[in-house]
Coordinates of C-alpha atoms in Angstrom, one line a residue:
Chain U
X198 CA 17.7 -7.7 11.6
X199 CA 16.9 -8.1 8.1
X200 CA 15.2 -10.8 6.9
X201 CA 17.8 -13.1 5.9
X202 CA 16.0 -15.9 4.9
X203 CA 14.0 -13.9 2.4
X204 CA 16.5 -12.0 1.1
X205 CA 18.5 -15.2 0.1
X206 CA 14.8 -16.4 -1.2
X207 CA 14.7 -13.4 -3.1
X208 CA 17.8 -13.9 -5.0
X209 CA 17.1 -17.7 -6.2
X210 CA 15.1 -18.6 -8.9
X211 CA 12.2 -20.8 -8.6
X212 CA 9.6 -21.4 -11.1
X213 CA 8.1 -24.6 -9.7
X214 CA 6.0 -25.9 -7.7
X215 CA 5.1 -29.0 -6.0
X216 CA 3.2 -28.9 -2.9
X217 CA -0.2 -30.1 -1.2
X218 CA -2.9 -28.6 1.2
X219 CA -5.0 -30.1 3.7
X220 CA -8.6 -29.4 3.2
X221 CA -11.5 -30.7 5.5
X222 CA -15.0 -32.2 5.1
X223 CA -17.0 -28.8 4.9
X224 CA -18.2 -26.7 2.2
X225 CA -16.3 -24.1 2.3
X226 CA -15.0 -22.8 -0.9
X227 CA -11.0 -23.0 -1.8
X228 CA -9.9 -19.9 -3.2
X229 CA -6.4 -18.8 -5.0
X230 CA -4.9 -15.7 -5.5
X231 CA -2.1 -15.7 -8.5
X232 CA -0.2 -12.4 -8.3
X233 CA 1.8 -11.7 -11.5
X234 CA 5.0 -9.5 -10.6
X235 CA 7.1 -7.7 -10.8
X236 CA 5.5 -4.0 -12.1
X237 CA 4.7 -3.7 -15.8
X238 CA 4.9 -7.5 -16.7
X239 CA 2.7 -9.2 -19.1
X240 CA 1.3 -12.7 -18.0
X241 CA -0.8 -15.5 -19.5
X242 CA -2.3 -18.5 -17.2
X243 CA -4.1 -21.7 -17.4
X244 CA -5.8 -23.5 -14.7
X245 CA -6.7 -26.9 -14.4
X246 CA -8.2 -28.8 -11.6
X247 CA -7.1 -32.4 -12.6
X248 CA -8.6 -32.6 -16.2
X249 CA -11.1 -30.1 -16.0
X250 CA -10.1 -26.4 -17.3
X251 CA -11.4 -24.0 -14.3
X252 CA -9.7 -21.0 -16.6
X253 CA -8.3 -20.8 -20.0
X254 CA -5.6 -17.8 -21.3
X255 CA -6.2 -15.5 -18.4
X256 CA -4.1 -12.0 -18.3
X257 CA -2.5 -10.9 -15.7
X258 CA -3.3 -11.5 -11.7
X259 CA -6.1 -13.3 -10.3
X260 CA -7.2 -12.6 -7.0
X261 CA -9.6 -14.7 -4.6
X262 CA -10.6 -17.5 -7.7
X263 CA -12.5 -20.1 -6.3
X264 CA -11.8 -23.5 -7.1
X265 CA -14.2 -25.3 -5.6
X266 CA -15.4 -26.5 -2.0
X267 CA -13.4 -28.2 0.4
X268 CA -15.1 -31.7 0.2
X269 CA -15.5 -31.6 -3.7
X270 CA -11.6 -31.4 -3.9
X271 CA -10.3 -33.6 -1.8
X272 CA -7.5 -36.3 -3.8
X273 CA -7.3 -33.7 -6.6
X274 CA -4.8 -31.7 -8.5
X275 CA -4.5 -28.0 -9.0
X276 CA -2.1 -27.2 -11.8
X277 CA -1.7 -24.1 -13.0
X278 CA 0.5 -23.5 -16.1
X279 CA 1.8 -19.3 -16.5
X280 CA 3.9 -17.7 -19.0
X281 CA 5.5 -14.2 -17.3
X282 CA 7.0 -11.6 -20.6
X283 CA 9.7 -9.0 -19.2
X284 CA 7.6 -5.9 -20.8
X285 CA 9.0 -3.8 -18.1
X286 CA 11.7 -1.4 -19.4
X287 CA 12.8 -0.6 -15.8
X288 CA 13.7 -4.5 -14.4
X289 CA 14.0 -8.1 -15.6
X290 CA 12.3 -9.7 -12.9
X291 CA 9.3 -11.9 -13.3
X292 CA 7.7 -14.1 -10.6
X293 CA 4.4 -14.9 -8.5
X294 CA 3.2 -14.6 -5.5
X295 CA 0.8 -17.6 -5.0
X296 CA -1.6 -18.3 -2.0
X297 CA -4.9 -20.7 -0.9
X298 CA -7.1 -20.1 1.5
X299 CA -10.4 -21.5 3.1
X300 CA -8.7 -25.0 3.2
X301 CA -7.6 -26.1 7.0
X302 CA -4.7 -23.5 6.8
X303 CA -3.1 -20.4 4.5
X304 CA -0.7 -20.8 2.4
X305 CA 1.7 -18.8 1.0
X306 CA 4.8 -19.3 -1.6
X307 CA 6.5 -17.2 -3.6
X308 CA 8.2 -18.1 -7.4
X309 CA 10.3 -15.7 -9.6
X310 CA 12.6 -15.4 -11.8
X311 CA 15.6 -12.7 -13.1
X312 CA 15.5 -13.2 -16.5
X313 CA 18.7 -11.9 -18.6
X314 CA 17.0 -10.6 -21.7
X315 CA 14.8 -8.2 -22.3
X316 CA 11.5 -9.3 -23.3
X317 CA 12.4 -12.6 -22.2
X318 CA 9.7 -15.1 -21.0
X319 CA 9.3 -17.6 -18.3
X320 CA 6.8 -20.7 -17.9
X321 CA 5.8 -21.1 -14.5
X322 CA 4.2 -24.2 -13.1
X323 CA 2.5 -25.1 -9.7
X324 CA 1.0 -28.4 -8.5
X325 CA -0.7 -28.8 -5.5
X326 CA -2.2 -31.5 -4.3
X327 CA -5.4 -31.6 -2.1
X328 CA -5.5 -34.3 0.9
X329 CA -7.5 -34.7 4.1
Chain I
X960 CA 31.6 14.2 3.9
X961 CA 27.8 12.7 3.2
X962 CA 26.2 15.1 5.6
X963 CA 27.7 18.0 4.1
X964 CA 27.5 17.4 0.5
X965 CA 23.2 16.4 1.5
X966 CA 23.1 19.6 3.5
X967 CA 24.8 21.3 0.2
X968 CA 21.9 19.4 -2.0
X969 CA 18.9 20.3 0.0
X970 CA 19.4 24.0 0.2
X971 CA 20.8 24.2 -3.2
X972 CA 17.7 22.4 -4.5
X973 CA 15.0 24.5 -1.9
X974 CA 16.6 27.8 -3.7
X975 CA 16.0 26.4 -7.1
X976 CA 12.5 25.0 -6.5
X977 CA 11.6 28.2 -4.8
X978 CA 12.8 30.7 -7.0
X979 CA 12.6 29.1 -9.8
X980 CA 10.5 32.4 -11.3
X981 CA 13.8 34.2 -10.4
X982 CA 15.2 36.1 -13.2
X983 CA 12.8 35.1 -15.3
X984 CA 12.4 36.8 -18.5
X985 CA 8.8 37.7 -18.7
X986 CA 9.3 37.8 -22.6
X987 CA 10.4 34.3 -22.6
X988 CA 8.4 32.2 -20.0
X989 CA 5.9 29.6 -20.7
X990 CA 3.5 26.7 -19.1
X991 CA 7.0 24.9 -17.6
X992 CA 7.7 27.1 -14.6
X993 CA 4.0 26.2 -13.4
X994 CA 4.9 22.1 -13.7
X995 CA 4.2 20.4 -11.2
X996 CA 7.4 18.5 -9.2
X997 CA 7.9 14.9 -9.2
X998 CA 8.3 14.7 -5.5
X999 CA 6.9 17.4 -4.1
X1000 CA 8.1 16.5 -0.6
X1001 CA 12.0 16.5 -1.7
X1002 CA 11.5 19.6 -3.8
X1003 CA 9.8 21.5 -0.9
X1004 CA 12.3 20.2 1.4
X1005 CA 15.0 20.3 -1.2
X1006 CA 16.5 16.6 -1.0
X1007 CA 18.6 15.7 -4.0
X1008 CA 16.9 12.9 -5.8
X1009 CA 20.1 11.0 -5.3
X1010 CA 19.4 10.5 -1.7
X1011 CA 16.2 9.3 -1.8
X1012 CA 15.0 5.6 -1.1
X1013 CA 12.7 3.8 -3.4
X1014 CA 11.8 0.7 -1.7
X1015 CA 9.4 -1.3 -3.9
X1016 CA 8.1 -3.9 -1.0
X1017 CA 8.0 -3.9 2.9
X1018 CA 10.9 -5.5 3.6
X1019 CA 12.9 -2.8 1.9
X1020 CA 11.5 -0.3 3.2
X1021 CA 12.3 -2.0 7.0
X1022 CA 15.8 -2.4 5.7
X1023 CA 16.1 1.6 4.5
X1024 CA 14.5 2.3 7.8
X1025 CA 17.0 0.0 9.5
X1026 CA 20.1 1.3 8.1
X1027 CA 19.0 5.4 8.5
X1028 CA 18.3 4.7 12.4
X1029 CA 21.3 3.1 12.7
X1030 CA 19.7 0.1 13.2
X1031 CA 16.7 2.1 15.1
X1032 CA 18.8 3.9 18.0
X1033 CA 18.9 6.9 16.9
X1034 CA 17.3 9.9 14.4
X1035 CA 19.2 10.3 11.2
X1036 CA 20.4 13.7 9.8
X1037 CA 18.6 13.1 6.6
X1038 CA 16.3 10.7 5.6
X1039 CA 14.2 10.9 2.4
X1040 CA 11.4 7.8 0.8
X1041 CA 9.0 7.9 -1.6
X1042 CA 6.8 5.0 -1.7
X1043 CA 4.3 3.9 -4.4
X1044 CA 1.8 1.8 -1.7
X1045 CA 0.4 0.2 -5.0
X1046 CA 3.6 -2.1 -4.3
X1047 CA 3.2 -2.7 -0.7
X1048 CA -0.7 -3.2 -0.5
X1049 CA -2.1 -3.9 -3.8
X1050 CA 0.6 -5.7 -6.2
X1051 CA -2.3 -7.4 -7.9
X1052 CA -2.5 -4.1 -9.7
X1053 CA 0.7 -4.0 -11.0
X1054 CA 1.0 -6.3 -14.3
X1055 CA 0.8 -4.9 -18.1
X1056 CA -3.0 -5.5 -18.5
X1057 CA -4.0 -3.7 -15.6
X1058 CA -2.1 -0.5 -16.9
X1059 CA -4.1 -0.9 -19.7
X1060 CA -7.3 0.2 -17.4
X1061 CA -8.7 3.4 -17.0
X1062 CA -11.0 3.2 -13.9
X1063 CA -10.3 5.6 -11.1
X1064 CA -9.3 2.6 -8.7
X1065 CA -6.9 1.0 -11.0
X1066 CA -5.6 4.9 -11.8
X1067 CA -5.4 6.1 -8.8
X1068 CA -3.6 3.2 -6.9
X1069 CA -0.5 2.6 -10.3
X1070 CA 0.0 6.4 -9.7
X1071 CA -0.7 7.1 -6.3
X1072 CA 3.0 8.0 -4.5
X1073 CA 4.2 9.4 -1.2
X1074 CA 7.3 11.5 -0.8
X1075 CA 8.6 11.5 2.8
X1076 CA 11.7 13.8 4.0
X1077 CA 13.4 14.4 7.4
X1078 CA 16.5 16.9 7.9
X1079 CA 18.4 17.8 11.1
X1080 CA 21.5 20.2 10.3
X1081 CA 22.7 23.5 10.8
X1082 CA 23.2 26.6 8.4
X1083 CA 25.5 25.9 5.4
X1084 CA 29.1 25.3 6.3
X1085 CA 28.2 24.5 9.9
X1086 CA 26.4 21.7 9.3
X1087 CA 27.7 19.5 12.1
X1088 CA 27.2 21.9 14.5
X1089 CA 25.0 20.9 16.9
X1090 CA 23.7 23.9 18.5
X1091 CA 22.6 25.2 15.4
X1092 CA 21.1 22.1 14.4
X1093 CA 16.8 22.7 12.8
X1094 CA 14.8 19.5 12.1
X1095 CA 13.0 19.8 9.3
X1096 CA 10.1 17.2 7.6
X1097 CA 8.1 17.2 4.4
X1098 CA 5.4 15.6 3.5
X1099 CA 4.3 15.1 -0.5
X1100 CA 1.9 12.9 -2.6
X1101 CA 0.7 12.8 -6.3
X1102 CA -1.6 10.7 -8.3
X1103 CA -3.7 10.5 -11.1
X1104 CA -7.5 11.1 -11.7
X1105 CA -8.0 10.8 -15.1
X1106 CA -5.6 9.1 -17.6
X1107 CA -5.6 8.6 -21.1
X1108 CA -6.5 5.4 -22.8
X1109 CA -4.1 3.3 -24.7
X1110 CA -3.4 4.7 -28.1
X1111 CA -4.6 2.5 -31.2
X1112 CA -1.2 1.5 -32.3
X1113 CA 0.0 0.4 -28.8
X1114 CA -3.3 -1.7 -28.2
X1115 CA -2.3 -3.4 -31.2
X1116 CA 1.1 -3.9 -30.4
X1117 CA -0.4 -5.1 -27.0
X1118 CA -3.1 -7.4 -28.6
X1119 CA 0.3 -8.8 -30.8
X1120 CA 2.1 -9.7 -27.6
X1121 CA -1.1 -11.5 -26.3
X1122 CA -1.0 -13.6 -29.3
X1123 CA 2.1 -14.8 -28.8
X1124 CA 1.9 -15.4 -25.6
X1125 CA -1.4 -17.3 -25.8
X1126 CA 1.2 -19.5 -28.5
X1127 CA 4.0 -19.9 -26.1
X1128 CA 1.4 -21.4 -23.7
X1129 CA 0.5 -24.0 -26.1
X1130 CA 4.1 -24.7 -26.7
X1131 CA 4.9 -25.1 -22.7
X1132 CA 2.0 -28.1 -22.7
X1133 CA 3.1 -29.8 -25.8
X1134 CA 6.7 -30.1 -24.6
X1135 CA 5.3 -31.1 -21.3
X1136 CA 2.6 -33.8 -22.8
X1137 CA 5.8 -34.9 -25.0
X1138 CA 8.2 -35.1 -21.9
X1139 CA 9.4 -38.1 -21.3
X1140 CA 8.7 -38.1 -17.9
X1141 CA 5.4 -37.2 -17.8
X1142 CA 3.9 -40.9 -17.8
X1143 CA 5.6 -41.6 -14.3
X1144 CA 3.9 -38.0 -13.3
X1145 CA 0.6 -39.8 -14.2
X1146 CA 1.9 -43.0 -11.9
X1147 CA 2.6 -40.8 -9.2
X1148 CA -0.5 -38.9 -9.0
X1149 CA -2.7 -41.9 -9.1
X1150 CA -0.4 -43.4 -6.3
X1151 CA -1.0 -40.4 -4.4
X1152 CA -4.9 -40.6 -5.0
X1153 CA -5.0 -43.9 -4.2
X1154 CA -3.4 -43.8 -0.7
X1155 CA -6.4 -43.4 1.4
X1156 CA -8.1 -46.3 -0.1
X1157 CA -5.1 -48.2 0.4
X1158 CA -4.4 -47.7 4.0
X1159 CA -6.7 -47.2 6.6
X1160 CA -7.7 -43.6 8.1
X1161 CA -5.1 -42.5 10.5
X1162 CA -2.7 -44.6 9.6
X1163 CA 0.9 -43.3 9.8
X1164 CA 1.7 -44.8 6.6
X1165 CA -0.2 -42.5 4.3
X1166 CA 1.7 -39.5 5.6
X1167 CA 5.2 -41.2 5.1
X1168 CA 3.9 -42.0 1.7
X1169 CA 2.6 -39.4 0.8
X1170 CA 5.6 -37.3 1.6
X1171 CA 7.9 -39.8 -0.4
X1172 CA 5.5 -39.4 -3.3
X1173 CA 5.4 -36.0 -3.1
X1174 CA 9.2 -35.1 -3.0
X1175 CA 9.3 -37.5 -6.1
X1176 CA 6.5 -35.3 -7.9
X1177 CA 8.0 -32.3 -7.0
X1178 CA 11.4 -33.7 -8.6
X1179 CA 9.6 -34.3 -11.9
X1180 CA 7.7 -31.2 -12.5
X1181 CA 11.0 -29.4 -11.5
X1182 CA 12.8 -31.7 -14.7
X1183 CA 9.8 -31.2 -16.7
X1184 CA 9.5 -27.1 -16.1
X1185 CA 12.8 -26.7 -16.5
X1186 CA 13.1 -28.6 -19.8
X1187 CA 10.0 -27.1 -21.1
X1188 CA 11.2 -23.6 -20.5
X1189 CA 14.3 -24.5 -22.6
X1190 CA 12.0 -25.9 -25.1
X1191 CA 10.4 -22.4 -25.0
X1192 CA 13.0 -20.3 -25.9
X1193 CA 13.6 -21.9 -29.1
X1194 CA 10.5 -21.3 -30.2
X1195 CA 9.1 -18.6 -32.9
X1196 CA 6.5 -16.9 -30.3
X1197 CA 9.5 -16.7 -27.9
X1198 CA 11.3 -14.4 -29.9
X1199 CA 8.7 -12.6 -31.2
X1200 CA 6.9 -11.8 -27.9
X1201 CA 11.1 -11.2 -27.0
X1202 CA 11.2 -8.5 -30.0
X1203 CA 8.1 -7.3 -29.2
X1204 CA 8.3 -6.7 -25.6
X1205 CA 11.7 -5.4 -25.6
X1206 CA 10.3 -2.6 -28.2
X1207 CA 7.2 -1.8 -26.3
X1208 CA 6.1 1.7 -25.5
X1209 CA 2.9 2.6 -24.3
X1210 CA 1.4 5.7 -25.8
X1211 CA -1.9 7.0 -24.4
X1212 CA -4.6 9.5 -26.1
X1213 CA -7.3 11.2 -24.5
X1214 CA -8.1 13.1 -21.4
X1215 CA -5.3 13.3 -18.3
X1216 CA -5.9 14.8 -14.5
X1217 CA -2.7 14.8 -12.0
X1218 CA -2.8 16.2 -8.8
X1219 CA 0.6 16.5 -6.3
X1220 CA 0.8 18.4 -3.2
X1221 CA 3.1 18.5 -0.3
X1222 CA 4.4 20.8 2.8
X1223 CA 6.9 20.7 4.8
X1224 CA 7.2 21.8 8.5
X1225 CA 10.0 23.4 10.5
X1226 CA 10.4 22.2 14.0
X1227 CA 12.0 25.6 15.6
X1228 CA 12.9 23.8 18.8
X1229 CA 14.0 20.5 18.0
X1230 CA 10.4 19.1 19.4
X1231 CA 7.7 17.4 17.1
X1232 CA 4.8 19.0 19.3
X1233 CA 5.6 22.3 18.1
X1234 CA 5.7 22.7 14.7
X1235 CA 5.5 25.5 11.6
X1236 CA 4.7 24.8 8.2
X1237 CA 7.7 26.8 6.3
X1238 CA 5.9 26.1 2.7
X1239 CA 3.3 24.1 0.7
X1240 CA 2.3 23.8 -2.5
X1241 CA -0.4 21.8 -4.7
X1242 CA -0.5 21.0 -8.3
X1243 CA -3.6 20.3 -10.4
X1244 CA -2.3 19.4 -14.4
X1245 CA -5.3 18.3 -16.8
X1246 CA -5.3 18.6 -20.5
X1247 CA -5.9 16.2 -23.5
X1248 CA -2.8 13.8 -24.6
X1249 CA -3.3 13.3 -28.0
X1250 CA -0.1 11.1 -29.0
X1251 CA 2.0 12.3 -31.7
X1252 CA -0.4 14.5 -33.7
X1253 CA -3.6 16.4 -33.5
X1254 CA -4.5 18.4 -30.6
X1255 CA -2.9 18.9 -27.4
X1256 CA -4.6 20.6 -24.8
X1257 CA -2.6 21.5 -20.8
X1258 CA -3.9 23.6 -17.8
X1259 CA -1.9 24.0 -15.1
X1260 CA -3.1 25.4 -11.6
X1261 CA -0.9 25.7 -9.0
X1262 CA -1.3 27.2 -5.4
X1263 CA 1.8 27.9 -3.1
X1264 CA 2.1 28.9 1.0
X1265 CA 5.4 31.2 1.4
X1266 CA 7.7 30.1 -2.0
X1267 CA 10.7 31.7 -2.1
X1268 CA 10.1 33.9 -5.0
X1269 CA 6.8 35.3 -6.0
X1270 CA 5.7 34.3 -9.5
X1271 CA 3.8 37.6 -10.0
X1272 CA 6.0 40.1 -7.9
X1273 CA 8.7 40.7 -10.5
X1274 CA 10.7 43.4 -8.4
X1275 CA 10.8 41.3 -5.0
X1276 CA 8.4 44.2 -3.7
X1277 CA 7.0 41.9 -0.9
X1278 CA 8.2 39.3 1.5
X1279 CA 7.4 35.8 1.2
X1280 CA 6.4 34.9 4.6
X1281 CA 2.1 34.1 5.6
X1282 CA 1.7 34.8 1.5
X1283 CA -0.1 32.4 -0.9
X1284 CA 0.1 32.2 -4.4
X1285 CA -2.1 31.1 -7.4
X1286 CA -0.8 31.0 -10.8
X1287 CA -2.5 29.0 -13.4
X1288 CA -1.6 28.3 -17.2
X1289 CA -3.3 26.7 -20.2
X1290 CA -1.6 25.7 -23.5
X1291 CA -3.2 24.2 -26.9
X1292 CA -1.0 22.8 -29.4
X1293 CA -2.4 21.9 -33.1
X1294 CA -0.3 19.7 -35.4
X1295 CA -1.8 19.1 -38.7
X1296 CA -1.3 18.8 -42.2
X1297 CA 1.0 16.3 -41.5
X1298 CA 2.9 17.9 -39.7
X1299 CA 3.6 20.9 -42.1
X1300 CA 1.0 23.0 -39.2
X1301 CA 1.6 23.7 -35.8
X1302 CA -0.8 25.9 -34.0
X1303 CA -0.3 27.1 -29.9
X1304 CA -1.9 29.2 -28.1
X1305 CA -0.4 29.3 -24.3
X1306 CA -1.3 31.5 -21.6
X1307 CA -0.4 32.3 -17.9
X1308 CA -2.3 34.0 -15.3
X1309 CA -0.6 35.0 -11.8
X1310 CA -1.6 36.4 -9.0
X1311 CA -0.9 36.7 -5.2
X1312 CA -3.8 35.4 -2.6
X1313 CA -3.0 37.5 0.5
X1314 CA -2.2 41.1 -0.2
X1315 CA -3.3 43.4 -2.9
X1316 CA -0.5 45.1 -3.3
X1317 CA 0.1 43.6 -6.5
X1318 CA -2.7 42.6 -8.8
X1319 CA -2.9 40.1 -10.6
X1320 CA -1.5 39.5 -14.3
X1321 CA -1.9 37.6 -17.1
X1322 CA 0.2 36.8 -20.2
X1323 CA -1.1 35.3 -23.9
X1324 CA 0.9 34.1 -26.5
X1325 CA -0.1 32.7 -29.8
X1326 CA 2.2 30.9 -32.5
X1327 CA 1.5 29.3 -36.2
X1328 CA 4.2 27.9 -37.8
X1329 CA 4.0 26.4 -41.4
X1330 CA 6.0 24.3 -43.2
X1331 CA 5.6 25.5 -47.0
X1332 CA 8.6 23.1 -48.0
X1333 CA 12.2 23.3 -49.0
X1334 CA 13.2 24.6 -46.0
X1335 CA 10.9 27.7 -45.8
X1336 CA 8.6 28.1 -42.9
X1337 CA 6.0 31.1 -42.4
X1338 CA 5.7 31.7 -39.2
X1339 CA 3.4 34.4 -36.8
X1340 CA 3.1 35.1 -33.1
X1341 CA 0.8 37.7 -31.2
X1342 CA 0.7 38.5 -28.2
X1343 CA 0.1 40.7 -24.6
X1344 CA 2.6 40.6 -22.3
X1345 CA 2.0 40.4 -17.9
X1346 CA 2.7 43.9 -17.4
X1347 CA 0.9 44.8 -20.6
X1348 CA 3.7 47.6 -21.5
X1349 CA 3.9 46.6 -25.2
X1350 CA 0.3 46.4 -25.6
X1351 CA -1.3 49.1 -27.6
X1352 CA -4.5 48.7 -29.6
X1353 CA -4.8 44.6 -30.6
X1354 CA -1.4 44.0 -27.7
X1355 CA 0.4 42.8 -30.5
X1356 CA 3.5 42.5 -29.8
X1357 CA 5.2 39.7 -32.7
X1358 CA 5.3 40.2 -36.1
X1359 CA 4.5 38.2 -39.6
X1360 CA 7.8 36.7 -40.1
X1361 CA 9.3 34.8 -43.7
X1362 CA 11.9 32.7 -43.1
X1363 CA 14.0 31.8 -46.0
X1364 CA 17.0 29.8 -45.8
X1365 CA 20.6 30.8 -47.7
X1366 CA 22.0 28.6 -50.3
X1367 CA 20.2 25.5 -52.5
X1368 CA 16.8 24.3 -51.0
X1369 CA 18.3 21.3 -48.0
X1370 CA 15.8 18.5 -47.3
X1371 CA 14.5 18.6 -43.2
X1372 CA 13.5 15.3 -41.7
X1373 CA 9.8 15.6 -40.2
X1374 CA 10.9 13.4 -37.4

């Protein structure tokens, strides 16, 4: 059976999001990866925990960023703030493909967007929210 | 009706693949017959490019699994994929900066494709005939080694789209800073921070609460996105990073190395444990890409196991079958003088791996061309030919030609 819950997924757009992550008391670091899709796309990101700027203007994906250790976390916000350009000649779909781990569990969501222009772009935003 | 018209493609295309040397006018060929394919499974087993799936993540490639098995009861008659895995295992590759790289990991994985094919029919016109019925399977891949960098004028068209997109971003936080509900975002977020010094540890209350605080968050930066997106698009950056992405082209100078090879394999009695391989073949392209102008420099070298036409046996003197072929080819093309110049020098060398019966050849053409202006080119070609007939002395075997046009002096666009 196909995966019917993805496929519907697939076909929304969503280019928020709100969400927290249970961390514990170690000192384990948190890491992110921020996957910029679909092929060809063009991306720009800036990550914040709370106030403090962890990354400012990066291109493209990041993979395995750390952004800090468990305990140092805890009660704090991760926002990250992307804007995805439809370079692609072949597709107008823009999105990401967001995950933490080395918190109490993975996490996984996916955002994206169909955009009807070419060259169009999209601002992104994620907000997650570290508890205990 | 599908079966047949598939069955029509793929020996239809393994005919022109394979003999695609046949009638070939030794006066006229050049570097192209020596290309390599762009799926060298389908061209090997001869599947149409119209009946090949291009799934682009795993669950696409389930579902084209899905539908050729008939839901995965049964072996289809044809089934053809090619698959980039750079989409299925390593997507963080994928975005317009990487592209930009020219490291052997980031080459190899954006160009790296597999070409899969499966047949089971019969001879043409008794296709559904099940006694007669062959399986067939080929097996292809092609990537890149080396590839050229991008060219000066698309890293600046690059660094231009950067710029505005670095704008853009700044324009995303002032509407969001200047939202008007981004002052109860603050209240929430200190709410939420504040619930473990407000309750106790454990208590039940900070998980309802936190929920309910949550879902209101999650409302808010939905608004605020939203709005600030629409805020976006009215901007100058927006439509300039909109002009300049919809324009963009990437043009690359410098060295290039492609490699592609595939086989396929004939399954005489309809079991996979005993298998033939009917024909292979393996492409290695090089050469210097350098944009629109300067010098260009290709080498072709390409081997194949049993093709259905032998490059360098012009009179079909022997038979395909347990014979290997190498042919290679190198071209140079000089533009200069603005155009006004065009040097090539291009030639082909063929030979058969297995049996001397025919030696080997070789073939080299050169060409100038220049422009002198009002529609009056001088242009010169020499020569020596693969069976060397014409040679005699120097092997030339082109003349100094002056072409004049007829009539008043017409201008010719150098585009």
């Amino acid at each position: 059976m196909p995966n019917i819950k993805l496929l519907f997924k697939e076909a929304v757009s969503q280019t928020s999001l709100t969400d927290v992550y249970q961390v514990d008391e170690s000192n384990r670091l948190v890491k992110i990866n921020l996957v910029i899709g679909d092929i060809g796309q063009a991306s720009i990101s800036t990550i914040k925990l709370d106030d403090e700027v962890l990354l400012n203007e990066h291109l493209g994906s990041l993979v395995d960023f750390s952004i800090g250790r468990n305990s140092a976390i805890v009660n704090r916000f991760l926002n990250i703030t992307t804007i995805v350009t439809d370079v692609s000649q072949d597709h107008n779909r823009t999105g990401i493909d967001f995950s933490i781990k080395g918190g109490v569990n993975l996490y996984h969501c996916a955002l994206s967007k169909q955009v009807s222009n070419q060259g169009d772009s999209v601002g992104y935003k994620i907000e997650i929210f570290f508890y205990q | 009706m599908k079966t047949r018209i598939l069955f029509a493609l793929i020996f239809g295309c393994t005919v022109r693949l394979f003999a695609q040397t046949e009638a070939i006018d030794t006066s006229k060929v050049n570097l192209d017959v020596l290309k390599a394919p762009s799926s060298p499974a389908f061209n090997l087993l001869g599947l149409s490019p119209s009946d090949i799936d291009r799934p682009t993540d795993v669950n696409a490639f389930a579902l084209s699994l899905q539908n050729s098995t008939k839901n995965f009861t049964a072996l289809p008659n044809s089934y053809a994929v090619e698959l980039a895995p750079v989409y299925l295992f390593q997507k963080k590759l994928i975005t317009l900066d990487q592209f930009k790289a020219s490291d052997f990991k980031h080459v190899f994985w954006q160009s790296f494709t597999l070409s899969m094919g499966y047949t089971h029919m019969g001879p043409e016109g008794k296709e559904d005939v099940d006694s007669l019925r062959k399986s067939k399977a080929g097996f292809g891949f092609k990537f890149s080694i080396i590839r050229p960098k991008f060219s000066e004028q698309t890293q600046n068209v690059y660094d231009n789209l950067v710029i505005q997109q670095k704008i853009m971003l700044k324009n995303y936080f002032s509407a969001e800073a200047k939202h008007a509900l981004t002052k109860e975002v603050v209240l929430v977020r200190d709410s939420l921070r504040k619930l473990t010094s407000i309750y106790p540890r454990g208590d039940e209350r900070i998980v309802s609460e936190r929920t309910r605080l949550m879902a209101r968050l999650e409302e808010l930066n939905t608004k605020i996105n939203e709005d600030g997106n629409v805020e976006l698009e009215g901007t100058e950056a927006f439509q300039t990073a909109k002009k300049i992405a919809a324009d963009f082209k990437i043009e690359r100078v410098g060295p290039f190395l492609d490699f592609a090879a595939g086989l396929t394999l004939d399954f005489p009695d309809d079991r996979f444990n005993n298998s033939l391989v009917s024909k292979g073949g393996a492409w290695l392209t090089g050469g210097f890409e350098s944009g629109n102008q300067g010098l260009t420099v290709m080498g072709i070298a390409r081997y194949l196991f049993q093709p259905d036409k032998i490059f360098a046996d012009d009179n079909n003197v022997i038979q395909s079958k347990d014979v290997s072929t190498f042919d290679a080819g190198g071209k140079l093309l000089f533009n200069g003088f603005s155009g006004r110049l065009a040097l090539s020098t291009e030639v082909i060398y063929r030979s058969i791996l297995t049996t001397s019966t025919i030696d080997p050849s070789w073939r080299l053409v050169f060409n100038t061309e220049y422009d002198i202006g009002k529609n009056k080119k001088l242009t010169f070609a020499f020569g020596r030919n693969f069976d060397g007939a014409i040679s005699k002395g120097g092997n030339l075997i082109a003349a100094l030609n002056f072409i004049s046009s007829f009539g008043s002096a017409r201008k010719i666009s150098s585009n």
